[in-house]
Amino acid sequence: MALTFLSSLFGKKKTTEETTPEEVNMEELEERVEHREENEQITQLQERINEIENDLPRVKISIDTLKKQIQELKDDIERLDKTIKDVMMLYEVISQEINPFKEQMGRENPLSNEIQELRKELENLKMELAQVRNDIKVLAGYGVDLDSIIYEVLAEV
C-alpha cells in the first residue's frame, strides 16, 4: 500500500502484471495487520460498551435510592423545623417578661408553678436540641452514616 502510494507520486504506474509476488504479499500483510488492529479496537470498544451497559442498572438503582433517602431527610427536617417553631412559640408565650404583675400572679395563681416548670423543661429541651445539632454536625464531619442512626432511633421510638 505504501509502495503503491510512493510509486503513484513519482509517476510510475505498475500494472498488476508487473507486481511481483513479494510486493503482493507485503501489501496483503499490511492490510491484514491493519484489519487485525481495527478488529482489536472494535473488540475493546464492544467490551467497554458491555461493561457500561452492565453498570447502568446499578447506577440507576443507586440514584433512585439516594433520591428516596434525600426526600426522607427533607421530610424529617421539615418535621423538626415545625417542632422547633412550635416549641419556640410556646417559649415566647411562656417567657413573656412584659407582664408587670407576673410576681404577684405567681403568688396568687397555682398555675404559675406549672409555668415555671414548663420554662425549665423548655430550656432543657433547647439545650438538648442544641446538643443534638452539634452531635449531628460532628458525626457528619467524620463521615458517619446518619441514615442508619436515624432509622435506629426511629425504630426505638
Tab-separated table of N, CA and C in Angstrom:
chain	number	residue	atom	x	y	z
A	1	MET	N	0.826	-1.185	0.000
A	1	MET	CA	0.000	0.000	0.000
A	1	MET	C	0.868	1.244	0.000
A	2	ALA	N	1.862	1.256	0.889
A	2	ALA	CA	2.770	2.395	0.930
A	2	ALA	C	3.592	2.454	-0.351
A	3	LEU	N	3.925	1.289	-0.864
A	3	LEU	CA	4.694	1.222	-2.106
A	3	LEU	C	3.883	1.764	-3.268
A	4	THR	N	2.625	1.457	-3.316
A	4	THR	CA	1.746	1.947	-4.368
A	4	THR	C	1.619	3.457	-4.287
A	5	PHE	N	1.502	3.965	-3.102
A	5	PHE	CA	1.387	5.413	-2.911
A	5	PHE	C	2.643	6.129	-3.391
A	6	LEU	N	3.803	5.593	-3.024
A	6	LEU	CA	5.062	6.206	-3.441
A	6	LEU	C	5.245	6.140	-4.948
A	7	SER	N	4.889	5.015	-5.518
A	7	SER	CA	5.054	4.893	-6.966
A	7	SER	C	4.109	5.827	-7.703
A	8	SER	N	2.911	6.075	-7.122
A	8	SER	CA	1.990	6.998	-7.779
A	8	SER	C	2.507	8.425	-7.704
A	9	LEU	N	3.256	8.733	-6.665
A	9	LEU	CA	3.819	10.066	-6.537
A	9	LEU	C	4.894	10.346	-7.582
A	10	PHE	N	5.639	9.348	-7.887
A	10	PHE	CA	6.735	9.531	-8.831
A	10	PHE	C	6.332	9.224	-10.263
A	11	GLY	N	5.093	8.989	-10.491
A	11	GLY	CA	4.587	8.826	-11.839
A	11	GLY	C	4.782	7.442	-12.411
A	12	LYS	N	5.283	6.549	-11.636
A	12	LYS	CA	5.450	5.185	-12.137
A	12	LYS	C	4.216	4.396	-11.770
A	13	LYS	N	3.585	3.923	-12.753
A	13	LYS	CA	2.410	3.107	-12.502
A	13	LYS	C	2.736	1.695	-12.925
A	14	LYS	N	2.558	0.819	-11.970
A	14	LYS	CA	2.809	-0.583	-12.271
A	14	LYS	C	1.475	-1.250	-12.529
A	15	THR	N	1.467	-2.084	-13.425
A	15	THR	CA	0.269	-2.858	-13.693
A	15	THR	C	0.296	-4.073	-12.805
A	16	THR	N	-0.804	-4.736	-12.735
A	16	THR	CA	-0.880	-5.913	-11.876
A	16	THR	C	0.024	-7.015	-12.395
A	17	GLU	N	0.317	-6.959	-13.654
A	17	GLU	CA	1.208	-7.968	-14.210
A	17	GLU	C	2.637	-7.709	-13.785
A	18	GLU	N	3.005	-6.444	-13.553
A	18	GLU	CA	4.364	-6.104	-13.217
A	18	GLU	C	4.664	-6.303	-11.739
A	19	THR	N	3.655	-6.410	-10.875
A	19	THR	CA	3.906	-6.570	-9.449
A	19	THR	C	4.412	-7.969	-9.195
A	20	THR	N	5.388	-8.009	-8.342
A	20	THR	CA	5.984	-9.299	-8.012
A	20	THR	C	5.200	-9.930	-6.872
A	21	PRO	N	5.313	-11.205	-6.714
A	21	PRO	CA	4.600	-11.877	-5.622
A	21	PRO	C	5.032	-11.354	-4.248
A	22	GLU	N	6.264	-10.913	-4.148
A	22	GLU	CA	6.749	-10.383	-2.874
A	22	GLU	C	6.026	-9.092	-2.515
A	23	GLU	N	5.778	-8.207	-3.516
A	23	GLU	CA	5.075	-6.967	-3.277
A	23	GLU	C	3.628	-7.231	-2.895
A	24	VAL	N	3.014	-8.187	-3.552
A	24	VAL	CA	1.633	-8.530	-3.239
A	24	VAL	C	1.542	-9.053	-1.811
A	25	ASN	N	2.471	-9.874	-1.449
A	25	ASN	CA	2.473	-10.419	-0.088
A	25	ASN	C	2.640	-9.303	0.940
A	26	MET	N	3.496	-8.338	0.664
A	26	MET	CA	3.699	-7.225	1.592
A	26	MET	C	2.414	-6.412	1.738
A	27	GLU	N	1.764	-6.160	0.604
A	27	GLU	CA	0.511	-5.402	0.644
A	27	GLU	C	-0.557	-6.172	1.405
A	28	GLU	N	-0.639	-7.459	1.163
A	28	GLU	CA	-1.615	-8.286	1.871
A	28	GLU	C	-1.321	-8.315	3.362
A	29	LEU	N	-0.037	-8.416	3.697
A	29	LEU	CA	0.337	-8.434	5.110
A	29	LEU	C	-0.018	-7.114	5.788
A	30	GLU	N	0.260	-5.999	5.111
A	30	GLU	CA	-0.085	-4.696	5.673
A	30	GLU	C	-1.586	-4.577	5.881
A	31	GLU	N	-2.355	-5.017	4.906
A	31	GLU	CA	-3.816	-4.956	5.024
A	31	GLU	C	-4.306	-5.849	6.160
A	32	ARG	N	-3.712	-7.032	6.289
A	32	ARG	CA	-4.106	-7.946	7.365
A	32	ARG	C	-3.797	-7.344	8.742
A	33	VAL	N	-2.618	-6.705	8.843
A	33	VAL	CA	-2.232	-6.089	10.120
A	33	VAL	C	-3.200	-4.962	10.456
A	34	GLU	N	-3.505	-4.124	9.467
A	34	GLU	CA	-4.450	-3.029	9.694
A	34	GLU	C	-5.823	-3.577	10.074
A	35	HIS	N	-6.248	-4.616	9.377
A	35	HIS	CA	-7.558	-5.209	9.667
A	35	HIS	C	-7.578	-5.815	11.071
A	36	ARG	N	-6.494	-6.468	11.460
A	36	ARG	CA	-6.410	-7.077	12.794
A	36	ARG	C	-6.437	-5.991	13.871
A	37	GLU	N	-5.709	-4.896	13.661
A	37	GLU	CA	-5.706	-3.789	14.630
A	37	GLU	C	-7.094	-3.174	14.753
A	38	GLU	N	-7.767	-3.008	13.629
A	38	GLU	CA	-9.129	-2.468	13.668
A	38	GLU	C	-10.060	-3.412	14.423
A	39	ASN	N	-9.927	-4.712	14.172
A	39	ASN	CA	-10.768	-5.697	14.874
A	39	ASN	C	-10.502	-5.674	16.378
A	40	GLU	N	-9.236	-5.539	16.770
A	40	GLU	CA	-8.914	-5.482	18.200
A	40	GLU	C	-9.526	-4.235	18.842
A	41	GLN	N	-9.446	-3.108	18.151
A	41	GLN	CA	-10.029	-1.880	18.678
A	41	GLN	C	-11.544	-2.008	18.795
A	42	ILE	N	-12.167	-2.599	17.786
A	42	ILE	CA	-13.629	-2.798	17.829
A	42	ILE	C	-13.997	-3.716	18.978
A	43	THR	N	-13.219	-4.779	19.173
A	43	THR	CA	-13.495	-5.717	20.268
A	43	THR	C	-13.363	-5.018	21.614
A	44	GLN	N	-12.329	-4.202	21.776
A	44	GLN	CA	-12.147	-3.471	23.030
A	44	GLN	C	-13.299	-2.508	23.268
A	45	LEU	N	-13.716	-1.817	22.221
A	45	LEU	CA	-14.851	-0.897	22.354
A	45	LEU	C	-16.125	-1.638	22.730
A	46	GLN	N	-16.358	-2.790	22.115
A	46	GLN	CA	-17.557	-3.568	22.433
A	46	GLN	C	-17.526	-4.046	23.879
A	47	GLU	N	-16.351	-4.470	24.348
A	47	GLU	CA	-16.240	-4.910	25.740
A	47	GLU	C	-16.534	-3.752	26.704
A	48	ARG	N	-15.999	-2.596	26.380
A	48	ARG	CA	-16.232	-1.429	27.247
A	48	ARG	C	-17.705	-1.027	27.242
A	49	ILE	N	-18.325	-1.076	26.071
A	49	ILE	CA	-19.759	-0.760	25.973
A	49	ILE	C	-20.567	-1.751	26.802
A	50	ASN	N	-20.206	-3.024	26.743
A	50	ASN	CA	-20.914	-4.039	27.545
A	50	ASN	C	-20.748	-3.757	29.041
A	51	GLU	N	-19.539	-3.372	29.462
A	51	GLU	CA	-19.321	-3.044	30.873
A	51	GLU	C	-20.200	-1.872	31.304
A	52	ILE	N	-20.240	-0.857	30.446
A	52	ILE	CA	-21.052	0.327	30.764
A	52	ILE	C	-22.527	-0.051	30.814
A	53	GLU	N	-22.985	-0.856	29.881
A	53	GLU	CA	-24.388	-1.284	29.881
A	53	GLU	C	-24.714	-2.086	31.128
A	54	ASN	N	-23.767	-2.882	31.601
A	54	ASN	CA	-23.991	-3.667	32.822
A	54	ASN	C	-24.012	-2.777	34.061
A	55	ASP	N	-23.243	-1.691	34.044
A	55	ASP	CA	-23.190	-0.793	35.196
A	55	ASP	C	-24.390	0.140	35.274
A	56	LEU	N	-25.033	0.420	34.164
A	56	LEU	CA	-26.141	1.384	34.146
A	56	LEU	C	-27.287	1.026	35.090
A	57	PRO	N	-27.766	-0.219	35.126
A	57	PRO	CA	-28.867	-0.516	36.066
A	57	PRO	C	-28.468	-0.287	37.529
A	58	ARG	N	-27.227	-0.636	37.878
A	58	ARG	CA	-26.775	-0.425	39.256
A	58	ARG	C	-26.717	1.060	39.580
A	59	VAL	N	-26.246	1.841	38.632
A	59	VAL	CA	-26.167	3.284	38.847
A	59	VAL	C	-27.571	3.860	39.011
A	60	LYS	N	-28.514	3.408	38.184
A	60	LYS	CA	-29.884	3.898	38.268
A	60	LYS	C	-30.499	3.552	39.619
A	61	ILE	N	-30.276	2.340	40.082
A	61	ILE	CA	-30.808	1.922	41.383
A	61	ILE	C	-30.192	2.776	42.494
A	62	SER	N	-28.903	3.022	42.405
A	62	SER	CA	-28.234	3.854	43.413
A	62	SER	C	-28.796	5.269	43.418
A	63	ILE	N	-29.022	5.810	42.246
A	63	ILE	CA	-29.573	7.166	42.152
A	63	ILE	C	-30.981	7.201	42.739
A	64	ASP	N	-31.791	6.208	42.412
A	64	ASP	CA	-33.151	6.164	42.957
A	64	ASP	C	-33.137	6.044	44.476
A	65	THR	N	-32.238	5.221	44.999
A	65	THR	CA	-32.128	5.059	46.448
A	65	THR	C	-31.713	6.376	47.101
A	66	LEU	N	-30.749	7.045	46.500
A	66	LEU	CA	-30.310	8.333	47.050
A	66	LEU	C	-31.425	9.363	47.008
A	67	LYS	N	-32.195	9.384	45.927
A	67	LYS	CA	-33.318	10.322	45.840
A	67	LYS	C	-34.316	10.057	46.961
A	68	LYS	N	-34.588	8.781	47.194
A	68	LYS	CA	-35.544	8.419	48.241
A	68	LYS	C	-35.011	8.841	49.617
A	69	GLN	N	-33.737	8.599	49.874
A	69	GLN	CA	-33.145	8.973	51.156
A	69	GLN	C	-33.140	10.485	51.334
A	70	ILE	N	-32.856	11.208	50.271
A	70	ILE	CA	-32.859	12.673	50.352
A	70	ILE	C	-34.263	13.176	50.660
A	71	GLN	N	-35.263	12.586	50.023
A	71	GLN	CA	-36.634	13.004	50.288
A	71	GLN	C	-37.029	12.711	51.736
A	72	GLU	N	-36.614	11.551	52.246
A	72	GLU	CA	-36.909	11.218	53.638
A	72	GLU	C	-36.234	12.209	54.586
A	73	LEU	N	-34.996	12.568	54.277
A	73	LEU	CA	-34.304	13.550	55.112
A	73	LEU	C	-34.990	14.909	55.062
A	74	LYS	N	-35.452	15.288	53.868
A	74	LYS	CA	-36.179	16.555	53.752
A	74	LYS	C	-37.428	16.530	54.616
A	75	ASP	N	-38.156	15.414	54.581
A	75	ASP	CA	-39.364	15.295	55.392
A	75	ASP	C	-39.033	15.375	56.881
A	76	ASP	N	-37.972	14.680	57.283
A	76	ASP	CA	-37.559	14.713	58.690
A	76	ASP	C	-37.167	16.124	59.117
A	77	ILE	N	-36.453	16.811	58.260
A	77	ILE	CA	-36.026	18.176	58.581
A	77	ILE	C	-37.231	19.096	58.678
A	78	GLU	N	-38.193	18.927	57.789
A	78	GLU	CA	-39.400	19.754	57.853
A	78	GLU	C	-40.159	19.506	59.153
A	79	ARG	N	-40.249	18.241	59.573
A	79	ARG	CA	-40.928	17.934	60.831
A	79	ARG	C	-40.176	18.538	62.020
A	80	LEU	N	-38.851	18.415	61.995
A	80	LEU	CA	-38.055	19.016	63.073
A	80	LEU	C	-38.220	20.531	63.095
A	81	ASP	N	-38.225	21.122	61.918
A	81	ASP	CA	-38.392	22.572	61.830
A	81	ASP	C	-39.739	22.993	62.406
A	82	LYS	N	-40.787	22.260	62.068
A	82	LYS	CA	-42.120	22.578	62.596
A	82	LYS	C	-42.141	22.416	64.117
A	83	THR	N	-41.531	21.366	64.618
A	83	THR	CA	-41.489	21.144	66.059
A	83	THR	C	-40.725	22.258	66.762
A	84	ILE	N	-39.617	22.651	66.172
A	84	ILE	CA	-38.825	23.734	66.767
A	84	ILE	C	-39.626	25.024	66.790
A	85	LYS	N	-40.335	25.305	65.709
A	85	LYS	CA	-41.156	26.523	65.671
A	85	LYS	C	-42.245	26.469	66.731
A	86	ASP	N	-42.865	25.305	66.888
A	86	ASP	CA	-43.896	25.162	67.907
A	86	ASP	C	-43.318	25.378	69.308
A	87	VAL	N	-42.161	24.810	69.544
A	87	VAL	CA	-41.514	24.971	70.850
A	87	VAL	C	-41.148	26.434	71.078
A	88	MET	N	-40.653	27.078	70.056
A	88	MET	CA	-40.281	28.491	70.185
A	88	MET	C	-41.511	29.364	70.452
A	89	MET	N	-42.606	29.076	69.781
A	89	MET	CA	-43.833	29.848	70.035
A	89	MET	C	-44.298	29.632	71.469
A	90	LEU	N	-44.243	28.388	71.918
A	90	LEU	CA	-44.632	28.092	73.297
A	90	LEU	C	-43.702	28.817	74.269
A	91	TYR	N	-42.450	28.826	73.964
A	91	TYR	CA	-41.481	29.523	74.810
A	91	TYR	C	-41.780	31.018	74.861
A	92	GLU	N	-42.072	31.596	73.745
A	92	GLU	CA	-42.382	33.030	73.700
A	92	GLU	C	-43.614	33.348	74.546
A	93	VAL	N	-44.608	32.490	74.456
A	93	VAL	CA	-45.826	32.720	75.239
A	93	VAL	C	-45.525	32.615	76.733
A	94	ILE	N	-44.756	31.608	77.082
A	94	ILE	CA	-44.478	31.365	78.493
A	94	ILE	C	-43.515	32.389	79.073
A	95	SER	N	-42.542	32.779	78.310
A	95	SER	CA	-41.470	33.610	78.864
A	95	SER	C	-41.666	35.112	78.647
A	96	GLN	N	-42.875	35.519	78.500
A	96	GLN	CA	-43.120	36.957	78.337
A	96	GLN	C	-42.755	37.666	79.638
A	97	GLU	N	-41.839	38.582	79.503
A	97	GLU	CA	-41.372	39.326	80.670
A	97	GLU	C	-42.050	40.694	80.750
A	98	ILE	N	-43.010	40.925	79.888
A	98	ILE	CA	-43.664	42.228	79.818
A	98	ILE	C	-44.665	42.419	80.952
A	99	ASN	N	-45.258	41.339	81.403
A	99	ASN	CA	-46.322	41.416	82.400
A	99	ASN	C	-45.776	41.934	83.742
A	100	PRO	N	-46.186	43.127	84.171
A	100	PRO	CA	-45.678	43.677	85.442
A	100	PRO	C	-46.262	42.960	86.657
A	101	PHE	N	-47.330	42.227	86.471
A	101	PHE	CA	-47.979	41.556	87.595
A	101	PHE	C	-47.539	40.101	87.702
A	102	LYS	N	-46.466	39.765	87.040
A	102	LYS	CA	-46.009	38.383	86.979
A	102	LYS	C	-45.725	37.825	88.378
A	103	GLU	N	-44.984	38.554	89.191
A	103	GLU	CA	-44.654	38.086	90.536
A	103	GLU	C	-45.905	37.994	91.401
A	104	GLN	N	-46.753	38.972	91.279
A	104	GLN	CA	-47.972	38.975	92.081
A	104	GLN	C	-48.871	37.816	91.654
A	105	MET	N	-48.958	37.568	90.349
A	105	MET	CA	-49.783	36.459	89.855
A	105	MET	C	-49.184	35.125	90.287
A	106	GLY	N	-47.834	35.079	90.386
A	106	GLY	CA	-47.167	33.844	90.798
A	106	GLY	C	-47.558	33.445	92.207
A	107	ARG	N	-47.744	34.412	93.053
A	107	ARG	CA	-48.132	34.099	94.426
A	107	ARG	C	-49.591	33.693	94.507
A	108	GLU	N	-50.424	34.308	93.680
A	108	GLU	CA	-51.857	34.064	93.766
A	108	GLU	C	-52.309	32.883	92.906
A	109	ASN	N	-51.649	32.667	91.774
A	109	ASN	CA	-52.104	31.684	90.802
A	109	ASN	C	-51.343	30.368	90.973
A	110	PRO	N	-52.036	29.246	91.173
A	110	PRO	CA	-51.360	27.950	91.312
A	110	PRO	C	-50.748	27.470	89.990
A	111	LEU	N	-51.186	28.030	88.872
A	111	LEU	CA	-50.639	27.618	87.579
A	111	LEU	C	-49.243	28.195	87.332
A	112	SER	N	-48.863	29.193	88.099
A	112	SER	CA	-47.553	29.806	87.879
A	112	SER	C	-46.421	28.826	88.160
A	113	ASN	N	-46.608	27.933	89.117
A	113	ASN	CA	-45.585	26.908	89.390
A	113	ASN	C	-45.435	25.986	88.185
A	114	GLU	N	-46.554	25.627	87.595
A	114	GLU	CA	-46.508	24.774	86.404
A	114	GLU	C	-45.839	25.499	85.241
A	115	ILE	N	-46.103	26.790	85.156
A	115	ILE	CA	-45.479	27.583	84.099
A	115	ILE	C	-43.966	27.616	84.302
A	116	GLN	N	-43.544	27.774	85.549
A	116	GLN	CA	-42.103	27.778	85.836
A	116	GLN	C	-41.472	26.429	85.482
A	117	GLU	N	-42.160	25.352	85.778
A	117	GLU	CA	-41.656	24.026	85.437
A	117	GLU	C	-41.577	23.850	83.916
A	118	LEU	N	-42.600	24.352	83.231
A	118	LEU	CA	-42.579	24.283	81.769
A	118	LEU	C	-41.417	25.087	81.189
A	119	ARG	N	-41.118	26.202	81.803
A	119	ARG	CA	-39.975	27.012	81.356
A	119	ARG	C	-38.679	26.225	81.499
A	120	LYS	N	-38.533	25.581	82.659
A	120	LYS	CA	-37.324	24.789	82.885
A	120	LYS	C	-37.226	23.653	81.867
A	121	GLU	N	-38.340	22.978	81.638
A	121	GLU	CA	-38.347	21.895	80.662
A	121	GLU	C	-38.028	22.413	79.259
A	122	LEU	N	-38.560	23.568	78.947
A	122	LEU	CA	-38.303	24.171	77.639
A	122	LEU	C	-36.824	24.500	77.482
A	123	GLU	N	-36.224	25.051	78.523
A	123	GLU	CA	-34.794	25.350	78.468
A	123	GLU	C	-33.981	24.066	78.308
A	124	ASN	N	-34.403	23.021	79.022
A	124	ASN	CA	-33.718	21.733	78.886
A	124	ASN	C	-33.850	21.186	77.463
A	125	LEU	N	-35.038	21.322	76.901
A	125	LEU	CA	-35.245	20.871	75.521
A	125	LEU	C	-34.384	21.660	74.545
A	126	LYS	N	-34.286	22.945	74.773
A	126	LYS	CA	-33.442	23.779	73.903
A	126	LYS	C	-31.988	23.335	73.985
A	127	MET	N	-31.534	23.062	75.195
A	127	MET	CA	-30.149	22.618	75.365
A	127	MET	C	-29.929	21.267	74.706
A	128	GLU	N	-30.865	20.357	74.883
A	128	GLU	CA	-30.742	19.046	74.250
A	128	GLU	C	-30.770	19.157	72.737
A	129	LEU	N	-31.625	20.005	72.234
A	129	LEU	CA	-31.711	20.208	70.791
A	129	LEU	C	-30.401	20.776	70.254
A	130	ALA	N	-29.825	21.715	70.960
A	130	ALA	CA	-28.538	22.280	70.545
A	130	ALA	C	-27.450	21.207	70.576
A	131	GLN	N	-27.492	20.347	71.593
A	131	GLN	CA	-26.523	19.267	71.678
A	131	GLN	C	-26.705	18.284	70.520
A	132	VAL	N	-27.942	17.966	70.196
A	132	VAL	CA	-28.219	17.054	69.089
A	132	VAL	C	-27.706	17.647	67.777
A	133	ARG	N	-27.954	18.915	67.567
A	133	ARG	CA	-27.465	19.579	66.348
A	133	ARG	C	-25.950	19.500	66.264
A	134	ASN	N	-25.285	19.808	67.375
A	134	ASN	CA	-23.825	19.748	67.383
A	134	ASN	C	-23.325	18.328	67.145
A	135	ASP	N	-23.987	17.357	67.771
A	135	ASP	CA	-23.593	15.964	67.574
A	135	ASP	C	-23.756	15.548	66.117
A	136	ILE	N	-24.847	15.959	65.495
A	136	ILE	CA	-25.083	15.618	64.085
A	136	ILE	C	-24.011	16.251	63.208
A	137	LYS	N	-23.649	17.496	63.501
A	137	LYS	CA	-22.594	18.154	62.717
A	137	LYS	C	-21.273	17.412	62.864
A	138	VAL	N	-20.950	17.004	64.089
A	138	VAL	CA	-19.697	16.290	64.327
A	138	VAL	C	-19.714	14.950	63.609
A	139	LEU	N	-20.826	14.232	63.738
A	139	LEU	CA	-20.920	12.923	63.089
A	139	LEU	C	-20.843	13.049	61.576
A	140	ALA	N	-21.493	14.054	61.028
A	140	ALA	CA	-21.442	14.258	59.576
A	140	ALA	C	-20.024	14.595	59.147
A	141	GLY	N	-19.285	15.297	59.976
A	141	GLY	CA	-17.908	15.649	59.655
A	141	GLY	C	-16.988	14.438	59.611
A	142	TYR	N	-17.307	13.420	60.397
A	142	TYR	CA	-16.496	12.202	60.397
A	142	TYR	C	-16.975	11.178	59.376
A	143	GLY	N	-18.021	11.494	58.637
A	143	GLY	CA	-18.499	10.595	57.597
A	143	GLY	C	-19.338	9.443	58.127
A	144	VAL	N	-19.937	9.607	59.278
A	144	VAL	CA	-20.779	8.569	59.863
A	144	VAL	C	-22.085	8.501	59.078
A	145	ASP	N	-22.595	7.284	58.897
A	145	ASP	CA	-23.839	7.088	58.165
A	145	ASP	C	-25.007	7.536	59.044
A	146	LEU	N	-25.454	8.760	58.823
A	146	LEU	CA	-26.528	9.333	59.639
A	146	LEU	C	-27.858	8.639	59.384
A	147	ASP	N	-28.051	8.131	58.172
A	147	ASP	CA	-29.319	7.467	57.857
A	147	ASP	C	-29.544	6.262	58.763
A	148	SER	N	-28.512	5.438	58.945
A	148	SER	CA	-28.680	4.259	59.785
A	148	SER	C	-28.955	4.649	61.230
A	149	ILE	N	-28.313	5.699	61.717
A	149	ILE	CA	-28.542	6.150	63.086
A	149	ILE	C	-29.968	6.659	63.246
A	150	ILE	N	-30.430	7.424	62.274
A	150	ILE	CA	-31.808	7.960	62.327
A	150	ILE	C	-32.806	6.821	62.331
A	151	TYR	N	-32.584	5.820	61.467
A	151	TYR	CA	-33.519	4.684	61.419
A	151	TYR	C	-33.507	3.899	62.730
A	152	GLU	N	-32.319	3.743	63.341
A	152	GLU	CA	-32.259	3.043	64.623
A	152	GLU	C	-33.023	3.795	65.700
A	153	VAL	N	-32.842	5.101	65.745
A	153	VAL	CA	-33.526	5.915	66.750
A	153	VAL	C	-35.034	5.872	66.530
A	154	LEU	N	-35.449	5.985	65.272
A	154	LEU	CA	-36.887	5.923	64.986
A	154	LEU	C	-37.456	4.552	65.309
A	155	ALA	N	-36.663	3.515	65.144
A	155	ALA	CA	-37.131	2.173	65.460
A	155	ALA	C	-37.309	2.003	66.960
A	156	GLU	N	-36.475	2.676	67.758
A	156	GLU	CA	-36.606	2.613	69.207
A	156	GLU	C	-37.837	3.354	69.706
A	157	VAL	N	-38.207	4.387	69.006
A	157	VAL	CA	-39.343	5.207	69.437
A	157	VAL	C	-40.573	4.482	69.067
